[in-house]
Short mmCIF file of C-alpha atoms in Angstrom, two decimals:
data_model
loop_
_atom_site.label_atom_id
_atom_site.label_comp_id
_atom_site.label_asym_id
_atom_site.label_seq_id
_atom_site.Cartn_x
_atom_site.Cartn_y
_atom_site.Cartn_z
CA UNK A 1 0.00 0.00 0.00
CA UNK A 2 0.97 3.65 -1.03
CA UNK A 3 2.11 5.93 1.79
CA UNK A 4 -0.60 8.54 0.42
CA UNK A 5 -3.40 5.50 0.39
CA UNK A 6 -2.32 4.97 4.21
CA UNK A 7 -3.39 8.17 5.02
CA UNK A 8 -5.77 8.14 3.05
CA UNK A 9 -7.05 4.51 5.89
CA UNK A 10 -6.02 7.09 9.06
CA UNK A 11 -8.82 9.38 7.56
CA UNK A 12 -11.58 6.76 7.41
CA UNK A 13 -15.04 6.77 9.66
CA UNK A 14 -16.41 3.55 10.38
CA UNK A 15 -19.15 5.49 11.39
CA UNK A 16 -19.29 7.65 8.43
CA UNK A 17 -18.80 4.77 6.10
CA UNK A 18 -22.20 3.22 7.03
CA UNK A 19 -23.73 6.59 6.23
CA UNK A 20 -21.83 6.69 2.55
CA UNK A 21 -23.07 3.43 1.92
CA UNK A 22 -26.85 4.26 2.60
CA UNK A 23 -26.60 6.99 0.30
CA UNK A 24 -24.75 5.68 -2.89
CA UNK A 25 -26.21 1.60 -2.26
CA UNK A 26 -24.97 0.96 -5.69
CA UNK A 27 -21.59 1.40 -4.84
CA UNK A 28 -19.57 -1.62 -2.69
CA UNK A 29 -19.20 -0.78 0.35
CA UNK A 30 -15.90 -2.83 0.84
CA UNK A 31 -14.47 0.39 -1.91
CA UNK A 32 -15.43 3.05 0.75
CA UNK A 33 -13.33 3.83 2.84
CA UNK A 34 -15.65 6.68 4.66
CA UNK A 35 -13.97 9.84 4.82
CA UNK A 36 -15.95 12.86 6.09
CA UNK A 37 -16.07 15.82 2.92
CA UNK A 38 -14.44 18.53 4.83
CA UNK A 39 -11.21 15.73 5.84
CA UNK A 40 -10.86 14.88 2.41
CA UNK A 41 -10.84 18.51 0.82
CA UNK A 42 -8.21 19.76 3.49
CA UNK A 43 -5.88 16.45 2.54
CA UNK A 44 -6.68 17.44 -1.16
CA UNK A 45 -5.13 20.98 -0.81
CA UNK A 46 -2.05 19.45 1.18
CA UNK A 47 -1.91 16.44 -1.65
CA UNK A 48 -2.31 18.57 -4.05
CA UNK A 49 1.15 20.50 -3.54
CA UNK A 50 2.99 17.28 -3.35
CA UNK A 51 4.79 15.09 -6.45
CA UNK A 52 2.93 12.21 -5.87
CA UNK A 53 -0.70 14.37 -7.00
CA UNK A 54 0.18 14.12 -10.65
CA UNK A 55 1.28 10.42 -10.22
CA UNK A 56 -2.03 9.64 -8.75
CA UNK A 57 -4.04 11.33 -11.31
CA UNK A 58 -2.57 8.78 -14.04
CA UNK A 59 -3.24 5.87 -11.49
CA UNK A 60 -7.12 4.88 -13.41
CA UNK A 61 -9.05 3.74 -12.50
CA UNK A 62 -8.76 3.49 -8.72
CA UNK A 63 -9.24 0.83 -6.25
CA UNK A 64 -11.55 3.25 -3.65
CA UNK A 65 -14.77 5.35 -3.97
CA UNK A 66 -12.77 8.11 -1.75
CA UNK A 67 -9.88 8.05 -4.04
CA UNK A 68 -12.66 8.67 -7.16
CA UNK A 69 -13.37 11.70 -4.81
CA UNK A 70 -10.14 12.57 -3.78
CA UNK A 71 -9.26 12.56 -7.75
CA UNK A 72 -12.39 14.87 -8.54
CA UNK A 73 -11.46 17.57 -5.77
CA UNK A 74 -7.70 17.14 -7.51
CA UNK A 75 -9.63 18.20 -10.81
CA UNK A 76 -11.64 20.90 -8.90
CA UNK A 77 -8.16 22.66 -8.70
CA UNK A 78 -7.26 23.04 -12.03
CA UNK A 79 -6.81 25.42 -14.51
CA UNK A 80 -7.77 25.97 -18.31
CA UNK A 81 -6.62 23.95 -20.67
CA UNK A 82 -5.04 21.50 -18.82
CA UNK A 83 -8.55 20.64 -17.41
CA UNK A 84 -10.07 19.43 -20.45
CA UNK A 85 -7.89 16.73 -20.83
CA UNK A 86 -8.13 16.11 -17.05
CA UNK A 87 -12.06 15.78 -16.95
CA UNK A 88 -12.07 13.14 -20.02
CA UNK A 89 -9.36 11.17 -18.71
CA UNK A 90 -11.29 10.72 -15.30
CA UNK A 91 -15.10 11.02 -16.06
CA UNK A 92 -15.55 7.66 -18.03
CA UNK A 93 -14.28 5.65 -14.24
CA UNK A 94 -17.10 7.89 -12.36
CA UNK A 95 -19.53 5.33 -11.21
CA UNK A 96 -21.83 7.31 -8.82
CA UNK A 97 -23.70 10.31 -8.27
CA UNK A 98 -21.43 11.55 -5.34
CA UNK A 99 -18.32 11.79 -7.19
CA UNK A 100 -20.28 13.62 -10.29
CA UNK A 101 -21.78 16.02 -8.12
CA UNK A 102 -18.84 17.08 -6.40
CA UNK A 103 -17.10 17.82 -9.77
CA UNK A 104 -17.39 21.70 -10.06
CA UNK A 105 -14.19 23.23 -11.19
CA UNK A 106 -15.08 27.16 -11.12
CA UNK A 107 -12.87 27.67 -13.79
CA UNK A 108 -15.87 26.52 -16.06
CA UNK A 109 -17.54 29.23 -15.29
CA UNK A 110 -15.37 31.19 -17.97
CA UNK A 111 -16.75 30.72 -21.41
CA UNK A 112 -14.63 29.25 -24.33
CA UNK A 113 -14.75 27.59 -27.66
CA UNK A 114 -12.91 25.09 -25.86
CA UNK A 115 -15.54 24.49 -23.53
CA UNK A 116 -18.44 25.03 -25.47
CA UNK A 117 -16.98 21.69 -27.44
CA UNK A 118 -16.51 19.74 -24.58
CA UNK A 119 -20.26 20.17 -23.01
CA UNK A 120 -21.62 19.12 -26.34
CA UNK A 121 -19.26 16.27 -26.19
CA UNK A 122 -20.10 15.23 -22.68
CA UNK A 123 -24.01 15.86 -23.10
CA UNK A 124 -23.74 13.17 -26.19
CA UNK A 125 -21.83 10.59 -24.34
CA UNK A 126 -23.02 7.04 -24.08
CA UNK A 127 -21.84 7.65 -20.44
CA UNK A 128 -24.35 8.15 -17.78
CA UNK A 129 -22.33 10.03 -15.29
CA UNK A 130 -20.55 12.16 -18.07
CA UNK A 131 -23.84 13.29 -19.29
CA UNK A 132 -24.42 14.30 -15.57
CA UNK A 133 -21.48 16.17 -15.27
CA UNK A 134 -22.05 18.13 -18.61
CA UNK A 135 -25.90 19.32 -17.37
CA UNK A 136 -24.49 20.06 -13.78
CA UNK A 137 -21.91 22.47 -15.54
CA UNK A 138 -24.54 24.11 -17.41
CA UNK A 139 -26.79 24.47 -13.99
CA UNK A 140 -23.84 25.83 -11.86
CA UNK A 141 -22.20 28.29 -14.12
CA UNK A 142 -24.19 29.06 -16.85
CA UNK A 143 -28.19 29.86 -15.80
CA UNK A 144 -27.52 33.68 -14.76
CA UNK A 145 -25.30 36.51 -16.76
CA UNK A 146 -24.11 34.04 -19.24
CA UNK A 147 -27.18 32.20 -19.62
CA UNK A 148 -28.02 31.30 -23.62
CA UNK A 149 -31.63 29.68 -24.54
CA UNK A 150 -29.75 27.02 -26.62
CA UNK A 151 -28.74 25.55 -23.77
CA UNK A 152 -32.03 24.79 -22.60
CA UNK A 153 -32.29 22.60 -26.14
CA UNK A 154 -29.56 20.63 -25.74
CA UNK A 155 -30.52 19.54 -22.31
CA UNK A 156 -34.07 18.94 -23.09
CA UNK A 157 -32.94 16.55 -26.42
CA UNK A 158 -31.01 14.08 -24.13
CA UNK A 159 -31.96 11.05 -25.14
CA UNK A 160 -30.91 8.79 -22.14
CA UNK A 161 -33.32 6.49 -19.71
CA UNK A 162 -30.53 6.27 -16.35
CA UNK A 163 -32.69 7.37 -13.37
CA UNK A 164 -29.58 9.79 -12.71
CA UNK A 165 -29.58 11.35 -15.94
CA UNK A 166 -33.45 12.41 -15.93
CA UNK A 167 -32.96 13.25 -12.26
CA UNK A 168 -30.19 15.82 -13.09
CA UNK A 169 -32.48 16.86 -16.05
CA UNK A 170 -35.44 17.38 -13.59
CA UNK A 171 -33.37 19.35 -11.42
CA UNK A 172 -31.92 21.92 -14.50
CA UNK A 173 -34.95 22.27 -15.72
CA UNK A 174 -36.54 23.19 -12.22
CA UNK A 175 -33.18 25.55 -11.55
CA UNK A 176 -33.72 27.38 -15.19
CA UNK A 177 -37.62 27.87 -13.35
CA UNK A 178 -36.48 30.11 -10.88
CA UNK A 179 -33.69 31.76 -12.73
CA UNK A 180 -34.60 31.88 -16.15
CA UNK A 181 -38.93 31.50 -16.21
CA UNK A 182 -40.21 33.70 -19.09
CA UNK A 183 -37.37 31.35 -21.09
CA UNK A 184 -37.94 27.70 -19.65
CA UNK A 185 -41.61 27.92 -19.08
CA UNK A 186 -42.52 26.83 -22.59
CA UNK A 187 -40.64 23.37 -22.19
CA UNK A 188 -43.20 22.49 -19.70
CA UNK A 189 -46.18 23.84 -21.65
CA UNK A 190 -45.33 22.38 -24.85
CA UNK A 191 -44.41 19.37 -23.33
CA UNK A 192 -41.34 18.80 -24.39
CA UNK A 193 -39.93 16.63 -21.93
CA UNK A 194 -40.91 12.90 -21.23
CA UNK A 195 -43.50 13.20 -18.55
CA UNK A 196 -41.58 11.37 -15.46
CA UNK A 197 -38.82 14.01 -16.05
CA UNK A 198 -41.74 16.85 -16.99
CA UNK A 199 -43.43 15.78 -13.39
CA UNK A 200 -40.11 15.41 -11.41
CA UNK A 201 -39.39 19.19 -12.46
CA UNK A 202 -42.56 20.47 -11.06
CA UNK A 203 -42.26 18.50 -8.25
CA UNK A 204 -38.51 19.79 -7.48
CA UNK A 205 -39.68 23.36 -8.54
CA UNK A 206 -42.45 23.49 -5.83
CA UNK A 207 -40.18 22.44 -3.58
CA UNK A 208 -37.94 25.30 -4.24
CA UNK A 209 -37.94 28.50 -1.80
CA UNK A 210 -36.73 30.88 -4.76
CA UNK A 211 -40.56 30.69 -6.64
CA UNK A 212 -43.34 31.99 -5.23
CA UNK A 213 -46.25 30.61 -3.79
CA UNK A 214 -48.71 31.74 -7.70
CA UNK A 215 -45.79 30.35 -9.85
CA UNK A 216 -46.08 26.86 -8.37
CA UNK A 217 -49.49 26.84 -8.37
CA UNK A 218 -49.22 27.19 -12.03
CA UNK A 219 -46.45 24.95 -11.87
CA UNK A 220 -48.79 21.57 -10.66
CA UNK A 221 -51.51 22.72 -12.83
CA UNK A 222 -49.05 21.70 -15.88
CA UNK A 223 -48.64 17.95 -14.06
CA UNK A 224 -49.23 15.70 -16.56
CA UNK A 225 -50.21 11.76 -16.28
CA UNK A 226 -48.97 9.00 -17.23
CA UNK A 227 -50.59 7.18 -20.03
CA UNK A 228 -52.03 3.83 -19.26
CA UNK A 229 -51.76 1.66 -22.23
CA UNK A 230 -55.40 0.10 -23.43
CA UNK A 231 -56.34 -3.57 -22.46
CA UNK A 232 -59.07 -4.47 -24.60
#
């Protein structure tokens, strides 16, 4: 065992690695190793400075869910263009919706041709988690100032059934509500999305303390049901 995969043991949470588990139960637990967020960022920023960082980033795919993590707060770090490279290397071995989520390099929030490429390229994968990541970049960074109505089109035509796909579309789509109304709005009247992702938008949107109290009620009036196939 590595020295830096030792520490990486003196960090763990029995505890905390029951927890983990409950939440991600499609991951093995014997590949968590249960180490609290806040523990694992401050190791990141001390790993991060050392030699062995870039060694470990070439070391896919890893052995640990916490080393998946460990690797995407390494990529949180980075800088244009180097990043790119960095996020296509790594994304195919993400397995879960933890690690995706925690992906959120602020340097994405800068606009380039570069990265304007690379979001197509990662809403089209065949990749559940990749297609994830690409929407959650597009929810984080890109729904205020910089917003751009084509983006809601390319999330909307996402042609892919995994339950944490549509959830991340649900939850765009219900973000672009309060932020961006007058321009989403018309996705749920025109139905454009399937309806367990159309309902699961309303749903998240009503939950949501940034719409008022008329909007939603507008919002559930748009539910739609699901269509029971005839039995003669």
């Amino acid at each position: 065992m590595t020295d830096w995969k030792q520490q990486l043991f003196d960090l763990g949470d029995k505890d905390y690695k029951r927890f983990q588990c409950k939440l991600i139960p499609d991951i093995d637990p014997d590949t968590v190793i249960g180490i609290r967020m806040p523990v694992l960022r401050k190791f990141a920023a001390d790993f991060a400075r050392t030699p062995e960082a870039n060694r470990f980033l070439q070391q896919l795919p890893h052995q640990y869910y916490d080393e998946n993590n460990l690797h995407g707060l390494l990529i949180n770090r980075m800088k244009q263009p180097m990043i790119f490279d960095a996020l296509d290397h790594f994304l195919p071995f993400v397995d879960n919706w933890a690690t995706c989520d925690l992906l959120a390099p602020t340097v994405l929030k800068h606009p380039s041709e570069e990265l304007t490429r690379a979001i197509k390229r990662w809403l089209s994968s065949d990749h559940p988690y990749t297609i994830r990541f690409g929407i959650g970049v597009l929810m984080r960074f890109y729904l205020d100032k910089q917003f751009d109505c084509g983006q809601l089109r390319q999330v909307a035509n996402i042609q892919n059934g995994h339950y944490y796909v549509r959830m991340m579309v649900a939850w765009y789509f219900a973000t672009a509500l309060a932020k961006q109304y007058h321009a989403t709005i018309p996705y749920l009247e025109n139905e454009c999305l399937d309806i367990w992702t159309h309902n699961k938008t309303i749903q998240k949107a009503v939950e949501s303390l940034r719409i008022d109290t008329e909007t939603k009620n507008y919002l559930r009036s748009l539910k739609r049901k699901e269509k029971i196939p005839y039995t003669p």
